[in-house]
Coordinates of C-alpha atoms in Angstrom, one line a residue:
Chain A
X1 CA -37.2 -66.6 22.1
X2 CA -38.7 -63.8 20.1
X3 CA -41.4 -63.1 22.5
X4 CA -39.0 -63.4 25.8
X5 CA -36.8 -60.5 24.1
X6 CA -40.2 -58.5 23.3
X7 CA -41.9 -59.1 26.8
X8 CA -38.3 -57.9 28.3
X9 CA -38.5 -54.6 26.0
X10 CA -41.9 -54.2 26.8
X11 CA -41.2 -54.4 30.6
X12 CA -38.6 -51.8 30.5
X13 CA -40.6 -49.5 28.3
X14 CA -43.9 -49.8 29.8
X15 CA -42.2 -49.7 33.8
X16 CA -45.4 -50.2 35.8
X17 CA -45.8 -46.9 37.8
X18 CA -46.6 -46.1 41.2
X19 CA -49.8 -44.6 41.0
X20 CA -50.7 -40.8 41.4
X21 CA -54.3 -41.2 41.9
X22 CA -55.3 -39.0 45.1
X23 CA -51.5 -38.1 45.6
X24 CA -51.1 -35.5 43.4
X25 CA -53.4 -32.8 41.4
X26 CA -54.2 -33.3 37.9
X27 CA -53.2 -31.3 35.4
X28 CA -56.2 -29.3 33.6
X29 CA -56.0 -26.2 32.3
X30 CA -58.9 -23.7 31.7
X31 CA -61.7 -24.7 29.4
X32 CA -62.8 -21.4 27.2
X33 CA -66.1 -22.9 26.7
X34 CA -66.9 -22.0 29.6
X35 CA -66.6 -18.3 28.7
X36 CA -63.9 -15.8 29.5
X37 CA -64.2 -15.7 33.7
X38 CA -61.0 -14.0 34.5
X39 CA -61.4 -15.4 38.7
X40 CA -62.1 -19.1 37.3
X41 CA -59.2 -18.4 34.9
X42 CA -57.0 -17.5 37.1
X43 CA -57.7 -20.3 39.7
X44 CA -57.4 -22.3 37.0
X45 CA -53.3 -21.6 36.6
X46 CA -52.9 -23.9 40.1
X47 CA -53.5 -26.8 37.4
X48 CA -52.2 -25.5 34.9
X49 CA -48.8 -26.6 35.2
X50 CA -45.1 -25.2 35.2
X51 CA -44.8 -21.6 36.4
X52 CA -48.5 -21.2 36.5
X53 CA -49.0 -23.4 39.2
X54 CA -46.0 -21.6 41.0
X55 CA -48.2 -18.4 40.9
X56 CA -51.4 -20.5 41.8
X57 CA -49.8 -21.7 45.0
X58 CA -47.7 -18.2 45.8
X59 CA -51.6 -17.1 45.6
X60 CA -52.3 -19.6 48.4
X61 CA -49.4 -19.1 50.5
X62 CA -50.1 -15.3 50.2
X63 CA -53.8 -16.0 51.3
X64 CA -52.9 -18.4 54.0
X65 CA -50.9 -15.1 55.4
X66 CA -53.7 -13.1 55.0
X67 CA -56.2 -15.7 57.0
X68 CA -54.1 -16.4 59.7
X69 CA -54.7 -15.2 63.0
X70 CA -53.5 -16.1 66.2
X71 CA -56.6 -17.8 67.5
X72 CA -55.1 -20.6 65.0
X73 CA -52.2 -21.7 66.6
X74 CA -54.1 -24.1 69.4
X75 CA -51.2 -24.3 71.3
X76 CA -50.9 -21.7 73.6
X77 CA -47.4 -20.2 74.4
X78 CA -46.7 -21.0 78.6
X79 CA -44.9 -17.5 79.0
X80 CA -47.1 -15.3 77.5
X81 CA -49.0 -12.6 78.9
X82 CA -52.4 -12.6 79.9
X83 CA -53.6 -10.5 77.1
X84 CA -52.0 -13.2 74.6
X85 CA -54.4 -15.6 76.4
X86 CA -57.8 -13.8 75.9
X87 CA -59.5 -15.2 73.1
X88 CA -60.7 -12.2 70.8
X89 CA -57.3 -10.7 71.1
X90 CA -56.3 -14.0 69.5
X91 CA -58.5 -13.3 66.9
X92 CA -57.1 -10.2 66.4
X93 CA -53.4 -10.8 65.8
X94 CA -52.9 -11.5 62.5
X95 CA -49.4 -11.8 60.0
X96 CA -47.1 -9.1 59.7
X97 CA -46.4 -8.8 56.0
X98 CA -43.4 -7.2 54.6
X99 CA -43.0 -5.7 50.8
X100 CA -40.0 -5.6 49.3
X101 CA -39.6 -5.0 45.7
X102 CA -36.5 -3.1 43.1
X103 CA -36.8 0.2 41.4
X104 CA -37.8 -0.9 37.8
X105 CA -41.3 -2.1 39.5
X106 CA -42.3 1.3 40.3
X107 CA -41.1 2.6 36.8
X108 CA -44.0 0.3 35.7
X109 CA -47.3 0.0 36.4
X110 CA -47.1 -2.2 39.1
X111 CA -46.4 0.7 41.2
X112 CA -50.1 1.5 41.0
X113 CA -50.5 -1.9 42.8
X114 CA -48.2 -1.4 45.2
X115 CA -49.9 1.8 45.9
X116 CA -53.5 0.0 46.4
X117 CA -51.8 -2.0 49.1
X118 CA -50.0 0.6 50.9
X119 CA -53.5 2.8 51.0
X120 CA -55.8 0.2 52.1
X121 CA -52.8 -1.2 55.2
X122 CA -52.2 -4.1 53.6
X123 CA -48.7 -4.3 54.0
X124 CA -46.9 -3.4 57.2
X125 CA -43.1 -2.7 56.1
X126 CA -41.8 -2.0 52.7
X127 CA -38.0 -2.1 51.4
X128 CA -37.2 -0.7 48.5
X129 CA -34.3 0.7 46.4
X130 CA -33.3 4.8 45.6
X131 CA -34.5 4.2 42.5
X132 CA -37.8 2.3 44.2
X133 CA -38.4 5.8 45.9
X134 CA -37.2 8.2 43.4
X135 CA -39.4 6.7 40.0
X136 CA -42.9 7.1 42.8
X137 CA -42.2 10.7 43.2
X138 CA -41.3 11.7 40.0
X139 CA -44.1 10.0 38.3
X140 CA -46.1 12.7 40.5
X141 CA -44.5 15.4 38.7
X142 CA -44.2 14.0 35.3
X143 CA -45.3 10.7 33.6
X144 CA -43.2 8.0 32.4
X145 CA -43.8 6.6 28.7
X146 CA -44.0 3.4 27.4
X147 CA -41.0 3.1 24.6
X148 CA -39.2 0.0 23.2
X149 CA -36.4 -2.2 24.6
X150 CA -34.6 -1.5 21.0
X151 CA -34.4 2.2 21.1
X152 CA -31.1 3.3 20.2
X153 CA -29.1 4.3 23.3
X154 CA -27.2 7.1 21.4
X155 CA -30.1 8.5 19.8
X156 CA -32.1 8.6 23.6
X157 CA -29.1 10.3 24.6
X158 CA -29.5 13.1 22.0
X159 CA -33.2 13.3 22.9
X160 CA -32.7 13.8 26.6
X161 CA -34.5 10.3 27.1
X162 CA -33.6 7.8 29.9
X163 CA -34.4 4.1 29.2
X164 CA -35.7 1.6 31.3
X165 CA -36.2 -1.3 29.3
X166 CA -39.1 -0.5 27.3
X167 CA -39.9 2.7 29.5
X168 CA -39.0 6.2 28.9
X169 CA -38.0 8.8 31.6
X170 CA -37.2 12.0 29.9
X171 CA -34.4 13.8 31.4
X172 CA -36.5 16.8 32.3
X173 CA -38.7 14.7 35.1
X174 CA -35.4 14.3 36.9
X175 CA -35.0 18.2 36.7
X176 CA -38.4 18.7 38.2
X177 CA -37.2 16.3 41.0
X178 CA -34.5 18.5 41.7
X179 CA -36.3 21.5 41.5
X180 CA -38.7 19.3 44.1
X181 CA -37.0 17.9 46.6
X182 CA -33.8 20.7 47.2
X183 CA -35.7 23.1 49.2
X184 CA -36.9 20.1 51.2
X185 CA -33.6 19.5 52.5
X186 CA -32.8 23.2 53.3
X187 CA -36.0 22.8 55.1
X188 CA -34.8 19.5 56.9
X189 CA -31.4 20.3 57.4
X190 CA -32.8 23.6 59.1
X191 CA -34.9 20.8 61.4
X192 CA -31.8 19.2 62.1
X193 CA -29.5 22.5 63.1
X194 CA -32.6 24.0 65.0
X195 CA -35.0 21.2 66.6
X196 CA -31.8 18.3 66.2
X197 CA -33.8 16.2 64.5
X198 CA -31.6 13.1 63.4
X199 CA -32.7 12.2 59.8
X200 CA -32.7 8.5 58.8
X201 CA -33.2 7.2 55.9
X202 CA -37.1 6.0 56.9
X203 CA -38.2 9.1 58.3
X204 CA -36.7 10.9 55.3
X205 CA -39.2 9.0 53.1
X206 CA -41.9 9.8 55.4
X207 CA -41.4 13.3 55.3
X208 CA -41.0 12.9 51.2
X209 CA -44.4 11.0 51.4
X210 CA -46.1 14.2 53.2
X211 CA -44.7 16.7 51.1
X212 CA -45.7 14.8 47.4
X213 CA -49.0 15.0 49.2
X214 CA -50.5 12.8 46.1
X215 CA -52.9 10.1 46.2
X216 CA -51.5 8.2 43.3
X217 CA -48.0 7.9 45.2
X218 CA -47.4 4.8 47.5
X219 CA -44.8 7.3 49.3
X220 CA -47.8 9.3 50.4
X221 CA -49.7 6.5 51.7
X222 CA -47.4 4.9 53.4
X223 CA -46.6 8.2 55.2
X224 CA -50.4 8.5 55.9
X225 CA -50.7 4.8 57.4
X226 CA -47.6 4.9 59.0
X227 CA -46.0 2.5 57.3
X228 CA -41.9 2.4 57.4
X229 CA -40.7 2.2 54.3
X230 CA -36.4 1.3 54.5
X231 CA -33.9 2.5 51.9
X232 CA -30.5 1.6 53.5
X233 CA -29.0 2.4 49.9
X234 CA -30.9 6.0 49.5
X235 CA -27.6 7.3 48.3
X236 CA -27.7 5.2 45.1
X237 CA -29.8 6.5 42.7
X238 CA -31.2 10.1 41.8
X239 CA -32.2 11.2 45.7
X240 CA -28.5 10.1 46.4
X241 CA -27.3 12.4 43.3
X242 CA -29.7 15.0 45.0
X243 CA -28.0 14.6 48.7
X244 CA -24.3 14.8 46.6
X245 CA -25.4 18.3 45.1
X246 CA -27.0 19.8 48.2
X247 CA -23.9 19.2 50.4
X248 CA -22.1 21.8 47.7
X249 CA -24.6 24.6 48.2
X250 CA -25.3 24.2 52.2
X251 CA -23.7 21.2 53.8
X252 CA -24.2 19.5 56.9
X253 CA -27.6 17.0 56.6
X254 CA -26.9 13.9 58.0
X255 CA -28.7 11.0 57.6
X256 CA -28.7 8.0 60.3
X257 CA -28.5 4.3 58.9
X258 CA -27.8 2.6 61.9
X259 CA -30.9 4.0 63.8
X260 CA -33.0 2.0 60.7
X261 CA -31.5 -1.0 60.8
X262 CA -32.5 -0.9 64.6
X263 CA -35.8 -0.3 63.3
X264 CA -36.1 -2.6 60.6
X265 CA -34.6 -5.6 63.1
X266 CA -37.2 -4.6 65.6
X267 CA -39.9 -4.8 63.2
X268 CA -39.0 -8.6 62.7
X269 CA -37.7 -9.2 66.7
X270 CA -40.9 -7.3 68.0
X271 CA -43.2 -9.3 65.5
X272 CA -44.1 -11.9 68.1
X273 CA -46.5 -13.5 68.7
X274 CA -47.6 -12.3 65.1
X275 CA -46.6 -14.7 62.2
X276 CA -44.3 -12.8 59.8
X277 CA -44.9 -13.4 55.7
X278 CA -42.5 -12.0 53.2
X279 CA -43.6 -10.9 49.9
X280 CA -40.7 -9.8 47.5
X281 CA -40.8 -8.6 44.3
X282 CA -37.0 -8.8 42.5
X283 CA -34.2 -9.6 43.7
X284 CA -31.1 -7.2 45.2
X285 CA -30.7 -5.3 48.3
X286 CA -34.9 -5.5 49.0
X287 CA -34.6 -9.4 48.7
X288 CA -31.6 -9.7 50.9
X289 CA -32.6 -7.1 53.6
X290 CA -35.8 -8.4 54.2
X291 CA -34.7 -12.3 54.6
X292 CA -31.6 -11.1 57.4
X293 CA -34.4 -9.0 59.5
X294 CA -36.1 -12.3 59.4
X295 CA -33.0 -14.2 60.8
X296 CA -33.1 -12.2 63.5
X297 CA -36.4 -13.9 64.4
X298 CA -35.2 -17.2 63.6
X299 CA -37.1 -17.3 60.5
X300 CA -40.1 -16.3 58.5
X301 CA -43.2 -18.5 58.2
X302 CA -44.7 -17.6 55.2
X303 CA -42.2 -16.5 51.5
X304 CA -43.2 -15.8 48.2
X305 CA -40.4 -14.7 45.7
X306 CA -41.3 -13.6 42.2
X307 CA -38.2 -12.8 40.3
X308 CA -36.6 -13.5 37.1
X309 CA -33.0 -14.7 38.9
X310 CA -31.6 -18.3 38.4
X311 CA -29.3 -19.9 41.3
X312 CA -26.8 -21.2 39.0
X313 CA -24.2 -17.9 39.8
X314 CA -24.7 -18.4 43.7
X315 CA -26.3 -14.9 44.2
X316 CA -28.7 -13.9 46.6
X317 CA -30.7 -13.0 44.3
X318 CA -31.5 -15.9 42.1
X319 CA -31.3 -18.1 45.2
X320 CA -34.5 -20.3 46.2
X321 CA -36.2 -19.9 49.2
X322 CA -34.4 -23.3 50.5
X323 CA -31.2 -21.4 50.5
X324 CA -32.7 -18.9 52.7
X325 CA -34.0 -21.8 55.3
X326 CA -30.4 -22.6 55.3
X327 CA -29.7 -19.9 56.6
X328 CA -32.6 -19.3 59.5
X329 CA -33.9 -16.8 57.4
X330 CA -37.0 -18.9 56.8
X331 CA -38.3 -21.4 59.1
X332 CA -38.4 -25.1 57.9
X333 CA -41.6 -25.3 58.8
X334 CA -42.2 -22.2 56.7
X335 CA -44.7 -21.8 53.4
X336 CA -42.8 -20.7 50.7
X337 CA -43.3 -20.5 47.0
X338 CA -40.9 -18.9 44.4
X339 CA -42.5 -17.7 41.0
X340 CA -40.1 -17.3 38.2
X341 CA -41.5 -14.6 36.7
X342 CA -41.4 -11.2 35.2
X343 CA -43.8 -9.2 38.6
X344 CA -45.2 -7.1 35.6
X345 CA -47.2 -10.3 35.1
X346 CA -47.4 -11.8 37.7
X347 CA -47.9 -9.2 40.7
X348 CA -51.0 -7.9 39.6
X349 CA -53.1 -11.5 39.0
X350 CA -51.6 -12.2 42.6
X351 CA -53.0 -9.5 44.5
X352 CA -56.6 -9.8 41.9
X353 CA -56.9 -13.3 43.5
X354 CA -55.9 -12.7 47.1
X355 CA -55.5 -9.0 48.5
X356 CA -58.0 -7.7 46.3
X357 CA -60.6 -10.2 46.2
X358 CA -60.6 -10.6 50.0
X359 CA -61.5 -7.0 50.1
X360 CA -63.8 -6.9 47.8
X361 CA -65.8 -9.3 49.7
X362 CA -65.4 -7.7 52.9
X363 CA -66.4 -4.0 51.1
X364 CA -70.1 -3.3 50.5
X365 CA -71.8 -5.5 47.9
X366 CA -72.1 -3.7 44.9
X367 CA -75.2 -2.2 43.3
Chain B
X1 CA -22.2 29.9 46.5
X2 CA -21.5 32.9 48.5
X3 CA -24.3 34.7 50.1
X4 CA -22.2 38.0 49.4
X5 CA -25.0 40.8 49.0
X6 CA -23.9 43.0 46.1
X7 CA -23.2 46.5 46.5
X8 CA -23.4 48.0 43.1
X9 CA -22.3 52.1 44.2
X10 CA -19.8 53.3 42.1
X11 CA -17.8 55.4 44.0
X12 CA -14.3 53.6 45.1
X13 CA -14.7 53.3 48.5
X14 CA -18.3 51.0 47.6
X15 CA -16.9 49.4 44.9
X16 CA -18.7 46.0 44.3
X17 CA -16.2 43.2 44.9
X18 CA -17.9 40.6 42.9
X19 CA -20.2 41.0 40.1
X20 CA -22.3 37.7 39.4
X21 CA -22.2 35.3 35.7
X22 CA -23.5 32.4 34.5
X23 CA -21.8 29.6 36.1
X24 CA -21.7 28.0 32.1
X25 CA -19.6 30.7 31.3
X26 CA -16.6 30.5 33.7
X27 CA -13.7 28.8 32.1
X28 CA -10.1 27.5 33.7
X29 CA -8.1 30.3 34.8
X30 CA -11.3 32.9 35.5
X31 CA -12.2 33.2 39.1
X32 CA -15.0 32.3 40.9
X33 CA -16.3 32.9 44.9
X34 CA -16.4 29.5 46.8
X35 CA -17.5 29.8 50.4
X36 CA -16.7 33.3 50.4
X37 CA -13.2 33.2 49.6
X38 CA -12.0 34.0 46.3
X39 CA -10.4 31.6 44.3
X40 CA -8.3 31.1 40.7
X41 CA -10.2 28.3 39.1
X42 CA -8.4 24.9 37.9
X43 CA -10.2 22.4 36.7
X44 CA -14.1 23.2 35.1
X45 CA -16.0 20.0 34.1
X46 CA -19.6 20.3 32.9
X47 CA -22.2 17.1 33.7
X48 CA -24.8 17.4 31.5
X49 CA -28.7 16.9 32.0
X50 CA -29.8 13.4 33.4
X51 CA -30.4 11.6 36.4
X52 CA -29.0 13.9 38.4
X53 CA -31.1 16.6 37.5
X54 CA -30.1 20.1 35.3
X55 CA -26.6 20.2 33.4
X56 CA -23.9 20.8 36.6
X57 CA -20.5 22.9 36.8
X58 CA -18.0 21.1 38.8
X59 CA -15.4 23.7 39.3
X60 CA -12.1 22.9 41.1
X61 CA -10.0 26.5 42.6
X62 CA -7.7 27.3 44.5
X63 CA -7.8 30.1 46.7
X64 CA -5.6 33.2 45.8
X65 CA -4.6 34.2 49.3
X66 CA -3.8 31.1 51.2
X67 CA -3.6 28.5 48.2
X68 CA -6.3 26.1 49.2
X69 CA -8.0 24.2 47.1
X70 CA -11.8 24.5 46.9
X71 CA -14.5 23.0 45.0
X72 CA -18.3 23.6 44.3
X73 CA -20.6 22.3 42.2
X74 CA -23.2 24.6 40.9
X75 CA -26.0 23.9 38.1
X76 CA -24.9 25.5 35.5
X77 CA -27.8 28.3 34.4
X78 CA -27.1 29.7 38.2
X79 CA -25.2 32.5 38.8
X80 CA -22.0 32.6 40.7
X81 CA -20.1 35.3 42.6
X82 CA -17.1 36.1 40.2
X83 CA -14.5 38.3 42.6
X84 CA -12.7 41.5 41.3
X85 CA -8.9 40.6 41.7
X86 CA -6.5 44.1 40.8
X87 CA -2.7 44.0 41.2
X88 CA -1.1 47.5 41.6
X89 CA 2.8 47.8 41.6
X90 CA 4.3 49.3 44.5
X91 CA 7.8 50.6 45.4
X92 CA 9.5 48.9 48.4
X93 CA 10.5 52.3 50.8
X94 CA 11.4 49.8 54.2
X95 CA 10.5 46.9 56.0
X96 CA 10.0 47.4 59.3
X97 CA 11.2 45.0 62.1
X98 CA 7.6 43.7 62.8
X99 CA 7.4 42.5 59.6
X100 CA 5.2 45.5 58.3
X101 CA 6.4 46.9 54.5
X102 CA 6.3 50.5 53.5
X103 CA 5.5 51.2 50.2
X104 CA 5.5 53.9 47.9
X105 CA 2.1 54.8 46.3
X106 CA 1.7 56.9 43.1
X107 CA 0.3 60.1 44.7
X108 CA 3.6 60.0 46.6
X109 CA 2.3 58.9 49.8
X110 CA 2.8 56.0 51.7
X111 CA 1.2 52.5 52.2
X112 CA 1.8 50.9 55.6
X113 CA -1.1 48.3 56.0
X114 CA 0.8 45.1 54.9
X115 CA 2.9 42.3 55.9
X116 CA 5.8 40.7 54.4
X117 CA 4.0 37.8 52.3
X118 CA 3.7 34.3 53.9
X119 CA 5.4 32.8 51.2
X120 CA 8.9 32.5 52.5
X121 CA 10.6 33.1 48.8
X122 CA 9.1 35.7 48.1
X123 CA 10.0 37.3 51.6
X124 CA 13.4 36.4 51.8
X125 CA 13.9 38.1 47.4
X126 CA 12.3 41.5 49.1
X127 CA 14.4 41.6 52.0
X128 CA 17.7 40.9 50.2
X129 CA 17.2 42.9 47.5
X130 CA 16.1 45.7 50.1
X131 CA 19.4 45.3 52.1
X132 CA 21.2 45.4 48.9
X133 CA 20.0 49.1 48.3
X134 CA 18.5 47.8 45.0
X135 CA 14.9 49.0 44.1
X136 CA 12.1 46.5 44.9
X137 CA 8.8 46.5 43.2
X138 CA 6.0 44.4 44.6
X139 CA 2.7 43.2 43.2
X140 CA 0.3 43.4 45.6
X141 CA -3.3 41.3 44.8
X142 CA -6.3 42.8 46.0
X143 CA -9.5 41.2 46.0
X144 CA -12.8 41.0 48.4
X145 CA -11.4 43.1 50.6
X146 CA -8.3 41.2 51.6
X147 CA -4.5 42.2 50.2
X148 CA -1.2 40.0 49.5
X149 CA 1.5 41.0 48.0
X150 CA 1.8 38.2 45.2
X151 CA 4.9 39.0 43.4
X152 CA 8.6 40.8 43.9
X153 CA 10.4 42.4 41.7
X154 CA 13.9 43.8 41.1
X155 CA 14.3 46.8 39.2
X156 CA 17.9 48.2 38.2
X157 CA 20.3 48.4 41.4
X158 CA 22.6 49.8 43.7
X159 CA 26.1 48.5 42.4

């Protein structure tokens, strides 16, 4: 009787599983022994388990954008044009990639990154914040510092120091913005009385871009690649303050949102036959704006999110990439990935193991 | 800010009509230049150094001719225009059926330039006590080259 009650226990404690074997990856993280070889160490995270593995396999899905080219798809399209047929342009049409990423990233370092793929064309649209614009510029004309999440907010106050989590802006950086970027709207709003140039939000950034004329600034890059960069909130954050004080001494510059979102739609509509992969960094207006130009194309086939947000409150932000399918703004069919995880961490060892490293390879071998 | 040049001759018919200060240092009730026009100010509040750049002056004014309010918002180590306002007290000689007023200046002469004042009080106080026989005195505001009589007064009377 004994043993029937214990083989009955041991049954239900010991359920035999299905087995794994060739289904799924083993778990094995990176032996040290092997000494400290940051690629292997980084490849290794695909293994590793929990968000680790989410990076490991945003890495592929971002590398699977990068690979892709039209020649791929072996099914051609009946309709298209004859050029869409020849074979080498097929190998030429690649993914269009768009960047999106919030305004603490550029506080931080990872603006530097950002920068690295703006200057090399790496990217082909970036959204940002205000503040996303603002923090590239600044740090042009004074640094940022690294402080501490617990500095007093009174005591910053009495200082003249702005905080951003564990950064420091000092109030007088946003005085030498001022003192910056004024006379460039006399200037523009002279353009737009005299030549009638209508200002939009893109083309504003692309003249702010020339005129930092500084090779640490993505904003310069992207002005030099021709790359649109979209702000459809540029009024909220210091360059809004800016616009606010400039209409008191001369008023009159106008700036055009709708003839952006024409652009920014087109950019996704006009993407065809190219695939489109989104990369975005945060969560917010960048997240959301990126994902509906997608919708208009019914979808974007490649996703990788990296952000801190959680789904449980039902914002756009913290929602999955599955909540975006549900919405056409990702194709079923699509590769996504979402990384919960700080950028600062995870943004850099991203673009080391695909963006980077591809072009290292492809760059002259070094001596 | 008013693009007024200054003319700083000191004779009285150059007489500067503005003189410039810090905009930091105009308080409620000074007066301040706002697109030209000059103005009685209301309301000052100061935003102090941060995101938005150097420490601002938002000044709220109205307009001492035509009583519109204006605002501007200038950083507040800038100079603004401040306007020289005078009132000089004149005796009421006539009103004439156009509306003109003749007025009684101290070299004895007379002053013929100006119109009954818009506001219709003030108006109908100089006409009655004029067609009463009593002596009027009006205020009349000068300031950026622009006069108003501002203010009516009746001094002793005909019985």
């Amino acid at each position: 009787m004994e043993d029937r009650v214990f083989s009955s226990v041991h049954s239900t404690v010991f359920k035999e599983s299905e087995s794994l074997e060739g289904k799924c990856d083993k778990i094995e993280g990176y032996d040290f022994n092997q000494g400290v070889n940051y690629p292997k160490l980084l490849r290794s995270m695909l293994t590793t388990g929990f968000q680790a593995s989410n990076l490991g396999e945003a890495i592929d899905v971002v590398n699977q954008m990068l690979d892709w080219r039209l020649a791929d798809e072996t099914v051609v399209a009946e309709d298209c044009s004859e050029e869409e047929k020849n074979p080498s342009y097929r190998e030429s049409v690649r993914c269009k990639i768009f960047l999106g990423f919030t305004s603490n990233l550029v506080s931080s370092g990872v603006r530097d990154t950002i920068r690295y793929l703006v200057q090399h064309h790496m990217v082909d649209v970036i959204v940002t914040t205000t503040g996303g614009v603002e923090e590239d510029l600044i740090k042009c004309l004074a640094p940022t510092y690294k402080g501490d999440f617990s500095l007093p907010g009174a005591y910053l106050r009495s200082k003249g120091l702005n905080r951003i989590g564990n950064l420091l802006v000092p109030n007088d950086n946003y005085c030498k913005f001022e003192d910056w970027i004024i006379p460039i709207f006399d200037e523009m709003l002279k353009e737009q009385k005299e030549e009638n140039v209508l200002w939009t939000p893109s083309k504003l950034l692309s003249r702010l871009g020339k005129e930092i004329n500084n090779e640490s600034s993505y904003l310069y890059w992207a002005y030099k690649m021709n790359i649109p960069v979209f702000c459809p909130g540029l009024t909220d954050g210091s360059l809004g303050d800016m616009l606010y004080f400039h209409s008191f001494r001369t008023s009159g510059l106008i700036i055009d949102v709708v003839q952006d979102i024409r652009a920014m739609n087109s950019e996704a509509v006009h993407a065809t036959p190219r695939k489109t992969g989104m990369i975005i960094l945060g969560g917010g207006l960048p997240k959301h704006h990126i994902c509906n130009a997608n919708m208009m194309r019914n979808g974007a086939d490649y996703a990788v999110f990296i952000n801190t947000g959680q789904e449980f409150d039902g914002s756009d932000s913290g929602a999955r990439p599955d909540e975006a399918v549900s919405w056409g703004k990702i194709r079923g069919s699509a590769k996504t990935v979402k990384v919960y995880c700080d950028a600062t961490i995870a943004f850099p060892l991203l673009v080391a193991e695909t963006f980077a490293s591809k072009r290292d390879q492809t760059c002259e071998p070094k001596i | 800010m008013s693009d007024e040049e200054h003319h700083f001759e000191s004779s009285d018919a150059g007489a500067s009509k503005t003189y410039p200060q810090q905009a930091g240092n105009i308080r409620k009730g000074g007066h301040i230049v706002i697109k030209g026009r000059p103005c009685k100010v209301v309301e000052v509040s100061t935003s102090k150094t941060g995101k938005h750049g150097h420490a601002k002056c938002h000044f709220v004014a109205i307009d001492i001719f035509n009583s519109k309010k204006l605002e501007d918002i200038v950083p507040s180590s800038h100079n603004c225009d401040v306007p020289h306002v005078t009132r000089t007290d004149y005796q009421l000689i006539d009103i004439s059926e156009d509306g003109f007023v003749s007025l009684l200046t101290d070299s004895g002469g007379t002053k013929d330039d100006l119109k009954l004042p818009t506001d219709d009080s003030l108006a109908a106080l100089m006409k009655s006590g004029f067609e009463e026989g009593k002596d009027v005195v009006v205020s009349v505001m000068c300031s950026m080259g622009e006069e108003q009589i501002c203010a009516v007064k009746e001094v002793g009377g005909g019985k």
